[in-house]
Amino acid sequence: MRYALYFSPPKDDPLTGAASLWLGRNAFTGETYPAPEYEQLGAAEQFELTADPRRYGFHATIKAPFSLASSVTEKDLMTVAEDFAQRTQAFEIPELVLGQLGRFFALVPGSLHQPLQDFAAKVVRSFEPFRAALSEADMARRNPEKLSDSQRAHLQRWGYPYVMEDFGFHMTLSGQVPETRAEVMKAILTERFADFTGRPLLISGLAVFIEETRGAPFKVHSWLPLAGAKS
């Protein structure tokens, strides 16, 4: 069993629904959906290009998946998570846009938003006592030789390279898209998510996701509203 602390909109939020239909699975309910069919992007290709984010569920990683330390239990984790959410104020990202990060696409902030960076860092620090140390195999999977000095330091300290000053909020919508298909994918995603881009995104909750066995689909264990947000 692994746990992760993610941002997700609430279960009934229109963005959760739209992203779940696109990815082919709803992490709240476990419901699966057929791949959409486009003239320039067939269902089989779309299904393949969304396989990786479909397993993880629609989310933005805040504290990456971790096994529990032997000294704590799930109940301990949830007690602290509920208290954290109650004490942390909900806030807005001023603008959500479609971004291309390397060869994958995601919904990202239009610009660096320091309250978001601070929130993510606070989550990482607050829940570090619950994380079991990474195995050598898990460390190797991150290809530390390809990371920057700060990312390698974060991997050693926090179990994940993309935290603190290396954190970049992103809600993934595709796996690695070949260069020859990038423009098609961009056009489709621009249209599908037009109702959500160019406007604010409310960071209203903290979601605890679980992976019951390695390689299994991640699902929402609990969605915890932040202070001032509706559950």
PDB file of C-alpha atoms in Angstrom:
ATOM      1  CA  MET A   1       0.000   0.000   0.000  1.00  0.00           C
ATOM      2  CA  ARG A   2       1.226   3.471  -0.900  1.00  0.00           C
ATOM      3  CA  TYR A   3      -0.321   6.805  -0.028  1.00  0.00           C
ATOM      4  CA  ALA A   4      -0.057  10.154  -1.792  1.00  0.00           C
ATOM      5  CA  LEU A   5      -1.178  13.691  -1.013  1.00  0.00           C
ATOM      6  CA  TYR A   6      -2.580  15.264  -4.139  1.00  0.00           C
ATOM      7  CA  PHE A   7      -4.672  18.212  -5.133  1.00  0.00           C
ATOM      8  CA  SER A   8      -7.869  17.239  -6.893  1.00  0.00           C
ATOM      9  CA  PRO A   9     -11.008  19.266  -7.377  1.00  0.00           C
ATOM     10  CA  PRO A  10     -13.974  17.835  -5.445  1.00  0.00           C
ATOM     11  CA  LYS A  11     -15.717  14.695  -6.653  1.00  0.00           C
ATOM     12  CA  ASP A  12     -18.645  16.555  -8.245  1.00  0.00           C
ATOM     13  CA  ASP A  13     -16.617  19.450  -9.680  1.00  0.00           C
ATOM     14  CA  PRO A  14     -17.081  19.913 -13.452  1.00  0.00           C
ATOM     15  CA  LEU A  15     -13.302  19.786 -13.960  1.00  0.00           C
ATOM     16  CA  THR A  16     -13.127  16.386 -12.234  1.00  0.00           C
ATOM     17  CA  GLY A  17     -15.849  15.130 -14.534  1.00  0.00           C
ATOM     18  CA  ALA A  18     -14.286  16.514 -17.708  1.00  0.00           C
ATOM     19  CA  ALA A  19     -10.815  15.205 -16.885  1.00  0.00           C
ATOM     20  CA  SER A  20     -12.123  11.779 -15.847  1.00  0.00           C
ATOM     21  CA  LEU A  21     -13.981  11.385 -19.146  1.00  0.00           C
ATOM     22  CA  TRP A  22     -10.843  12.408 -21.044  1.00  0.00           C
ATOM     23  CA  LEU A  23      -8.511  10.094 -19.100  1.00  0.00           C
ATOM     24  CA  GLY A  24     -10.986   7.203 -19.067  1.00  0.00           C
ATOM     25  CA  ARG A  25     -11.299   6.701 -15.292  1.00  0.00           C
ATOM     26  CA  ASN A  26     -12.679   8.500 -12.268  1.00  0.00           C
ATOM     27  CA  ALA A  27     -10.384   8.121  -9.247  1.00  0.00           C
ATOM     28  CA  PHE A  28     -13.247   8.897  -6.847  1.00  0.00           C
ATOM     29  CA  THR A  29     -15.667   6.242  -8.080  1.00  0.00           C
ATOM     30  CA  GLY A  30     -13.492   3.798 -10.033  1.00  0.00           C
ATOM     31  CA  GLU A  31     -15.822   4.224 -13.003  1.00  0.00           C
ATOM     32  CA  THR A  32     -14.167   3.802 -16.413  1.00  0.00           C
ATOM     33  CA  TYR A  33     -15.116   5.379 -19.724  1.00  0.00           C
ATOM     34  CA  PRO A  34     -14.439   4.618 -23.381  1.00  0.00           C
ATOM     35  CA  ALA A  35     -11.820   6.730 -25.116  1.00  0.00           C
ATOM     36  CA  PRO A  36     -13.191   9.651 -27.120  1.00  0.00           C
ATOM     37  CA  GLU A  37     -12.842   9.335 -30.880  1.00  0.00           C
ATOM     38  CA  TYR A  38     -11.502  12.216 -32.944  1.00  0.00           C
ATOM     39  CA  GLU A  39     -10.995  12.383 -36.673  1.00  0.00           C
ATOM     40  CA  GLN A  40      -7.288  13.121 -36.170  1.00  0.00           C
ATOM     41  CA  LEU A  41      -6.843  11.027 -33.031  1.00  0.00           C
ATOM     42  CA  GLY A  42      -8.462   7.605 -32.938  1.00  0.00           C
ATOM     43  CA  ALA A  43      -9.758   6.068 -29.720  1.00  0.00           C
ATOM     44  CA  ALA A  44      -7.002   3.438 -29.544  1.00  0.00           C
ATOM     45  CA  GLU A  45      -4.239   6.033 -29.853  1.00  0.00           C
ATOM     46  CA  GLN A  46      -5.937   8.377 -27.379  1.00  0.00           C
ATOM     47  CA  PHE A  47      -6.332   5.491 -24.906  1.00  0.00           C
ATOM     48  CA  GLU A  48      -2.633   4.677 -25.209  1.00  0.00           C
ATOM     49  CA  LEU A  49      -1.528   8.300 -24.815  1.00  0.00           C
ATOM     50  CA  THR A  50      -3.566   8.692 -21.610  1.00  0.00           C
ATOM     51  CA  ALA A  51      -2.594   5.350 -20.014  1.00  0.00           C
ATOM     52  CA  ASP A  52      -0.120   6.752 -17.485  1.00  0.00           C
ATOM     53  CA  PRO A  53      -2.270   9.593 -16.090  1.00  0.00           C
ATOM     54  CA  ARG A  54      -5.304   7.288 -16.149  1.00  0.00           C
ATOM     55  CA  ARG A  55      -3.616   4.961 -13.623  1.00  0.00           C
ATOM     56  CA  TYR A  56      -2.745   7.827 -11.293  1.00  0.00           C
ATOM     57  CA  GLY A  57      -6.114   9.573 -11.595  1.00  0.00           C
ATOM     58  CA  PHE A  58      -6.645  13.254 -12.312  1.00  0.00           C
ATOM     59  CA  HIS A  59      -4.570  15.211  -9.813  1.00  0.00           C
ATOM     60  CA  ALA A  60      -1.621  17.464  -9.102  1.00  0.00           C
ATOM     61  CA  THR A  61       1.128  15.817  -7.059  1.00  0.00           C
ATOM     62  CA  ILE A  62       1.862  17.620  -3.799  1.00  0.00           C
ATOM     63  CA  LYS A  63       3.544  14.822  -1.812  1.00  0.00           C
ATOM     64  CA  ALA A  64       4.459  11.942  -4.096  1.00  0.00           C
ATOM     65  CA  PRO A  65       3.426   8.330  -3.374  1.00  0.00           C
ATOM     66  CA  PHE A  66       5.089   6.836  -0.314  1.00  0.00           C
ATOM     67  CA  SER A  67       4.896   3.767   1.869  1.00  0.00           C
ATOM     68  CA  LEU A  68       4.083   4.402   5.516  1.00  0.00           C
ATOM     69  CA  ALA A  69       6.923   4.411   8.018  1.00  0.00           C
ATOM     70  CA  SER A  70       6.771   1.417  10.355  1.00  0.00           C
ATOM     71  CA  SER A  71       6.150   3.678  13.361  1.00  0.00           C
ATOM     72  CA  VAL A  72       2.816   5.058  12.069  1.00  0.00           C
ATOM     73  CA  THR A  73      -0.557   3.825  10.879  1.00  0.00           C
ATOM     74  CA  GLU A  74      -3.122   4.954   8.334  1.00  0.00           C
ATOM     75  CA  LYS A  75      -5.218   6.258  11.226  1.00  0.00           C
ATOM     76  CA  ASP A  76      -2.283   8.428  12.350  1.00  0.00           C
ATOM     77  CA  LEU A  77      -1.902   9.780   8.821  1.00  0.00           C
ATOM     78  CA  MET A  78      -5.580  10.593   8.465  1.00  0.00           C
ATOM     79  CA  THR A  79      -5.754  12.293  11.866  1.00  0.00           C
ATOM     80  CA  VAL A  80      -2.941  14.652  10.884  1.00  0.00           C
ATOM     81  CA  ALA A  81      -4.326  15.154   7.367  1.00  0.00           C
ATOM     82  CA  GLU A  82      -7.751  16.141   8.703  1.00  0.00           C
ATOM     83  CA  ASP A  83      -6.193  18.568  11.188  1.00  0.00           C
ATOM     84  CA  PHE A  84      -3.930  20.011   8.470  1.00  0.00           C
ATOM     85  CA  ALA A  85      -6.880  20.645   6.156  1.00  0.00           C
ATOM     86  CA  GLN A  86      -8.910  22.308   8.915  1.00  0.00           C
ATOM     87  CA  ARG A  87      -6.020  24.668   9.695  1.00  0.00           C
ATOM     88  CA  THR A  88      -5.085  25.523   6.084  1.00  0.00           C
ATOM     89  CA  GLN A  89      -7.016  28.199   4.235  1.00  0.00           C
ATOM     90  CA  ALA A  90      -8.374  27.532   0.758  1.00  0.00           C
ATOM     91  CA  PHE A  91      -7.002  29.861  -1.938  1.00  0.00           C
ATOM     92  CA  GLU A  92      -7.078  30.477  -5.669  1.00  0.00           C
ATOM     93  CA  ILE A  93      -4.559  30.087  -8.459  1.00  0.00           C
ATOM     94  CA  PRO A  94      -5.245  33.268 -10.487  1.00  0.00           C
ATOM     95  CA  GLU A  95      -5.231  31.544 -13.872  1.00  0.00           C
ATOM     96  CA  LEU A  96      -5.169  27.964 -15.125  1.00  0.00           C
ATOM     97  CA  VAL A  97      -3.745  27.326 -18.608  1.00  0.00           C
ATOM     98  CA  LEU A  98      -2.923  24.360 -20.834  1.00  0.00           C
ATOM     99  CA  GLY A  99       0.804  23.727 -20.760  1.00  0.00           C
ATOM    100  CA  GLN A 100       3.227  21.421 -22.529  1.00  0.00           C
ATOM    101  CA  LEU A 101       5.927  20.089 -20.225  1.00  0.00           C
ATOM    102  CA  GLY A 102       8.491  18.298 -22.345  1.00  0.00           C
ATOM    103  CA  ARG A 103       6.372  15.829 -24.295  1.00  0.00           C
ATOM    104  CA  PHE A 104       3.303  15.695 -22.055  1.00  0.00           C
ATOM    105  CA  PHE A 105       0.390  18.061 -21.585  1.00  0.00           C
ATOM    106  CA  ALA A 106      -1.070  19.335 -18.325  1.00  0.00           C
ATOM    107  CA  LEU A 107      -3.158  22.077 -16.794  1.00  0.00           C
ATOM    108  CA  VAL A 108      -0.742  24.466 -15.080  1.00  0.00           C
ATOM    109  CA  PRO A 109      -0.781  27.929 -13.456  1.00  0.00           C
ATOM    110  CA  GLY A 110      -0.426  30.822 -15.878  1.00  0.00           C
ATOM    111  CA  SER A 111       2.478  32.119 -13.798  1.00  0.00           C
ATOM    112  CA  LEU A 112       4.344  31.319 -10.598  1.00  0.00           C
ATOM    113  CA  HIS A 113       1.983  31.798  -7.668  1.00  0.00           C
ATOM    114  CA  GLN A 114       3.833  31.954  -4.362  1.00  0.00           C
ATOM    115  CA  PRO A 115       0.900  30.924  -2.122  1.00  0.00           C
ATOM    116  CA  LEU A 116       0.694  27.709  -4.162  1.00  0.00           C
ATOM    117  CA  GLN A 117       4.430  27.081  -3.804  1.00  0.00           C
ATOM    118  CA  ASP A 118       4.166  27.720  -0.058  1.00  0.00           C
ATOM    119  CA  PHE A 119       1.186  25.375   0.283  1.00  0.00           C
ATOM    120  CA  ALA A 120       3.016  22.571  -1.519  1.00  0.00           C
ATOM    121  CA  ALA A 121       6.148  22.999   0.597  1.00  0.00           C
ATOM    122  CA  LYS A 122       4.045  22.968   3.774  1.00  0.00           C
ATOM    123  CA  VAL A 123       2.401  19.685   2.755  1.00  0.00           C
ATOM    124  CA  VAL A 124       5.756  18.076   1.956  1.00  0.00           C
ATOM    125  CA  ARG A 125       7.248  19.087   5.311  1.00  0.00           C
ATOM    126  CA  SER A 126       4.176  18.315   7.407  1.00  0.00           C
ATOM    127  CA  PHE A 127       3.793  14.740   6.176  1.00  0.00           C
ATOM    128  CA  GLU A 128       7.444  13.773   5.926  1.00  0.00           C
ATOM    129  CA  PRO A 129       7.335  11.920   9.283  1.00  0.00           C
ATOM    130  CA  PHE A 130       4.875   9.441   7.718  1.00  0.00           C
ATOM    131  CA  ARG A 131       7.101   8.460   4.793  1.00  0.00           C
ATOM    132  CA  ALA A 132       9.180   5.290   4.841  1.00  0.00           C
ATOM    133  CA  ALA A 133      12.656   5.702   3.360  1.00  0.00           C
ATOM    134  CA  LEU A 134      12.963   4.914  -0.337  1.00  0.00           C
ATOM    135  CA  SER A 135      14.543   1.630  -1.329  1.00  0.00           C
ATOM    136  CA  GLU A 136      17.631   1.635  -3.520  1.00  0.00           C
ATOM    137  CA  ALA A 137      15.459   0.438  -6.403  1.00  0.00           C
ATOM    138  CA  ASP A 138      13.045   3.332  -5.931  1.00  0.00           C
ATOM    139  CA  MET A 139      15.937   5.786  -5.839  1.00  0.00           C
ATOM    140  CA  ALA A 140      17.357   4.309  -9.044  1.00  0.00           C
ATOM    141  CA  ARG A 141      13.971   4.590 -10.780  1.00  0.00           C
ATOM    142  CA  ARG A 142      14.273   8.360 -10.507  1.00  0.00           C
ATOM    143  CA  ASN A 143      17.467   8.317 -12.627  1.00  0.00           C
ATOM    144  CA  PRO A 144      19.353  10.558 -10.187  1.00  0.00           C
ATOM    145  CA  GLU A 145      22.191  11.002 -12.674  1.00  0.00           C
ATOM    146  CA  LYS A 146      19.786  12.988 -14.878  1.00  0.00           C
ATOM    147  CA  LEU A 147      18.597  15.276 -12.078  1.00  0.00           C
ATOM    148  CA  SER A 148      19.965  18.673 -11.112  1.00  0.00           C
ATOM    149  CA  ASP A 149      21.942  19.047  -7.898  1.00  0.00           C
ATOM    150  CA  SER A 150      18.943  20.456  -6.053  1.00  0.00           C
ATOM    151  CA  GLN A 151      16.649  17.732  -7.386  1.00  0.00           C
ATOM    152  CA  ARG A 152      19.061  15.014  -6.239  1.00  0.00           C
ATOM    153  CA  ALA A 153      19.215  16.665  -2.822  1.00  0.00           C
ATOM    154  CA  HIS A 154      15.414  16.743  -2.644  1.00  0.00           C
ATOM    155  CA  LEU A 155      15.224  13.084  -3.660  1.00  0.00           C
ATOM    156  CA  GLN A 156      17.546  12.189  -0.786  1.00  0.00           C
ATOM    157  CA  ARG A 157      15.817  14.463   1.749  1.00  0.00           C
ATOM    158  CA  TRP A 158      12.148  14.260   0.767  1.00  0.00           C
ATOM    159  CA  GLY A 159      11.890  11.127  -1.390  1.00  0.00           C
ATOM    160  CA  TYR A 160      10.931  13.110  -4.501  1.00  0.00           C
ATOM    161  CA  PRO A 161      12.985  15.469  -6.677  1.00  0.00           C
ATOM    162  CA  TYR A 162      10.325  18.000  -7.659  1.00  0.00           C
ATOM    163  CA  VAL A 163       9.601  19.784  -4.387  1.00  0.00           C
ATOM    164  CA  MET A 164      10.379  23.145  -2.784  1.00  0.00           C
ATOM    165  CA  GLU A 165      11.993  25.448  -5.381  1.00  0.00           C
ATOM    166  CA  ASP A 166      11.778  22.634  -7.958  1.00  0.00           C
ATOM    167  CA  PHE A 167       8.011  22.203  -7.497  1.00  0.00           C
ATOM    168  CA  GLY A 168       5.808  22.872 -10.498  1.00  0.00           C
ATOM    169  CA  PHE A 169       2.053  22.396 -10.081  1.00  0.00           C
ATOM    170  CA  HIS A 170       0.591  20.407 -12.977  1.00  0.00           C
ATOM    171  CA  MET A 171      -2.535  18.333 -13.541  1.00  0.00           C
ATOM    172  CA  THR A 172      -1.487  15.792 -16.144  1.00  0.00           C
ATOM    173  CA  LEU A 173      -3.669  15.133 -19.194  1.00  0.00           C
ATOM    174  CA  SER A 174      -1.402  12.911 -21.298  1.00  0.00           C
ATOM    175  CA  GLY A 175       1.591  10.647 -21.303  1.00  0.00           C
ATOM    176  CA  GLN A 176       4.557  11.218 -23.604  1.00  0.00           C
ATOM    177  CA  VAL A 177       3.151  12.499 -26.897  1.00  0.00           C
ATOM    178  CA  PRO A 178       5.308  11.995 -30.020  1.00  0.00           C
ATOM    179  CA  GLU A 179       6.412  15.282 -31.594  1.00  0.00           C
ATOM    180  CA  THR A 180       4.466  14.450 -34.733  1.00  0.00           C
ATOM    181  CA  ARG A 181       1.228  14.247 -32.713  1.00  0.00           C
ATOM    182  CA  ALA A 182       1.782  17.179 -30.347  1.00  0.00           C
ATOM    183  CA  GLU A 183      -0.132  19.775 -32.372  1.00  0.00           C
ATOM    184  CA  VAL A 184      -3.131  17.475 -32.741  1.00  0.00           C
ATOM    185  CA  MET A 185      -3.142  16.735 -29.017  1.00  0.00           C
ATOM    186  CA  LYS A 186      -2.767  20.419 -28.149  1.00  0.00           C
ATOM    187  CA  ALA A 187      -5.702  21.393 -30.366  1.00  0.00           C
ATOM    188  CA  ILE A 188      -7.972  18.703 -28.894  1.00  0.00           C
ATOM    189  CA  LEU A 189      -7.078  19.546 -25.287  1.00  0.00           C
ATOM    190  CA  THR A 190      -7.442  23.274 -25.913  1.00  0.00           C
ATOM    191  CA  GLU A 191     -11.005  22.664 -27.062  1.00  0.00           C
ATOM    192  CA  ARG A 192     -11.937  20.077 -24.424  1.00  0.00           C
ATOM    193  CA  PHE A 193     -10.709  22.153 -21.477  1.00  0.00           C
ATOM    194  CA  ALA A 194     -11.628  25.621 -22.756  1.00  0.00           C
ATOM    195  CA  ASP A 195     -14.215  26.006 -19.983  1.00  0.00           C
ATOM    196  CA  PHE A 196     -11.498  25.701 -17.331  1.00  0.00           C
ATOM    197  CA  THR A 197      -8.547  27.627 -18.780  1.00  0.00           C
ATOM    198  CA  GLY A 198      -8.011  31.362 -18.676  1.00  0.00           C
ATOM    199  CA  ARG A 199      -9.736  31.554 -15.297  1.00  0.00           C
ATOM    200  CA  PRO A 200      -8.902  30.904 -11.624  1.00  0.00           C
ATOM    201  CA  LEU A 201      -8.699  27.482  -9.999  1.00  0.00           C
ATOM    202  CA  LEU A 202      -9.784  27.137  -6.388  1.00  0.00           C
ATOM    203  CA  ILE A 203      -7.440  25.038  -4.268  1.00  0.00           C
ATOM    204  CA  SER A 204     -10.244  23.879  -2.034  1.00  0.00           C
ATOM    205  CA  GLY A 205      -9.077  20.564  -0.660  1.00  0.00           C
ATOM    206  CA  LEU A 206      -6.334  18.045  -0.061  1.00  0.00           C
ATOM    207  CA  ALA A 207      -6.880  14.533  -1.385  1.00  0.00           C
ATOM    208  CA  VAL A 208      -5.396  11.370   0.075  1.00  0.00           C
ATOM    209  CA  PHE A 209      -4.945   8.843  -2.742  1.00  0.00           C
ATOM    210  CA  ILE A 210      -3.973   5.215  -2.258  1.00  0.00           C
ATOM    211  CA  GLU A 211      -2.329   2.558  -4.405  1.00  0.00           C
ATOM    212  CA  GLU A 212      -3.328  -0.786  -2.903  1.00  0.00           C
ATOM    213  CA  THR A 213      -0.566  -2.748  -4.649  1.00  0.00           C
ATOM    214  CA  ARG A 214       2.317  -1.593  -6.822  1.00  0.00           C
ATOM    215  CA  GLY A 215       1.042  -0.853 -10.300  1.00  0.00           C
ATOM    216  CA  ALA A 216      -2.642  -0.766  -9.302  1.00  0.00           C
ATOM    217  CA  PRO A 217      -4.778   2.254 -10.210  1.00  0.00           C
ATOM    218  CA  PHE A 218      -4.636   5.035  -7.643  1.00  0.00           C
ATOM    219  CA  LYS A 219      -7.960   5.917  -6.073  1.00  0.00           C
ATOM    220  CA  VAL A 220      -9.215   8.590  -3.716  1.00  0.00           C
ATOM    221  CA  HIS A 221      -9.238   7.458  -0.093  1.00  0.00           C
ATOM    222  CA  SER A 222     -10.431  10.814   1.277  1.00  0.00           C
ATOM    223  CA  TRP A 223     -10.992  14.341  -0.001  1.00  0.00           C
ATOM    224  CA  LEU A 224     -10.504  16.847   2.810  1.00  0.00           C
ATOM    225  CA  PRO A 225     -11.858  20.393   2.395  1.00  0.00           C
ATOM    226  CA  LEU A 226      -9.523  23.214   3.345  1.00  0.00           C
ATOM    227  CA  ALA A 227     -10.703  25.931   5.743  1.00  0.00           C
ATOM    228  CA  GLY A 228     -13.318  28.132   4.127  1.00  0.00           C
ATOM    229  CA  ALA A 229     -14.111  25.650   1.340  1.00  0.00           C
ATOM    230  CA  LYS A 230     -17.252  23.601   0.952  1.00  0.00           C
ATOM    231  CA  SER A 231     -16.889  19.828   1.357  1.00  0.00           C
TER     232      SER A 231
END
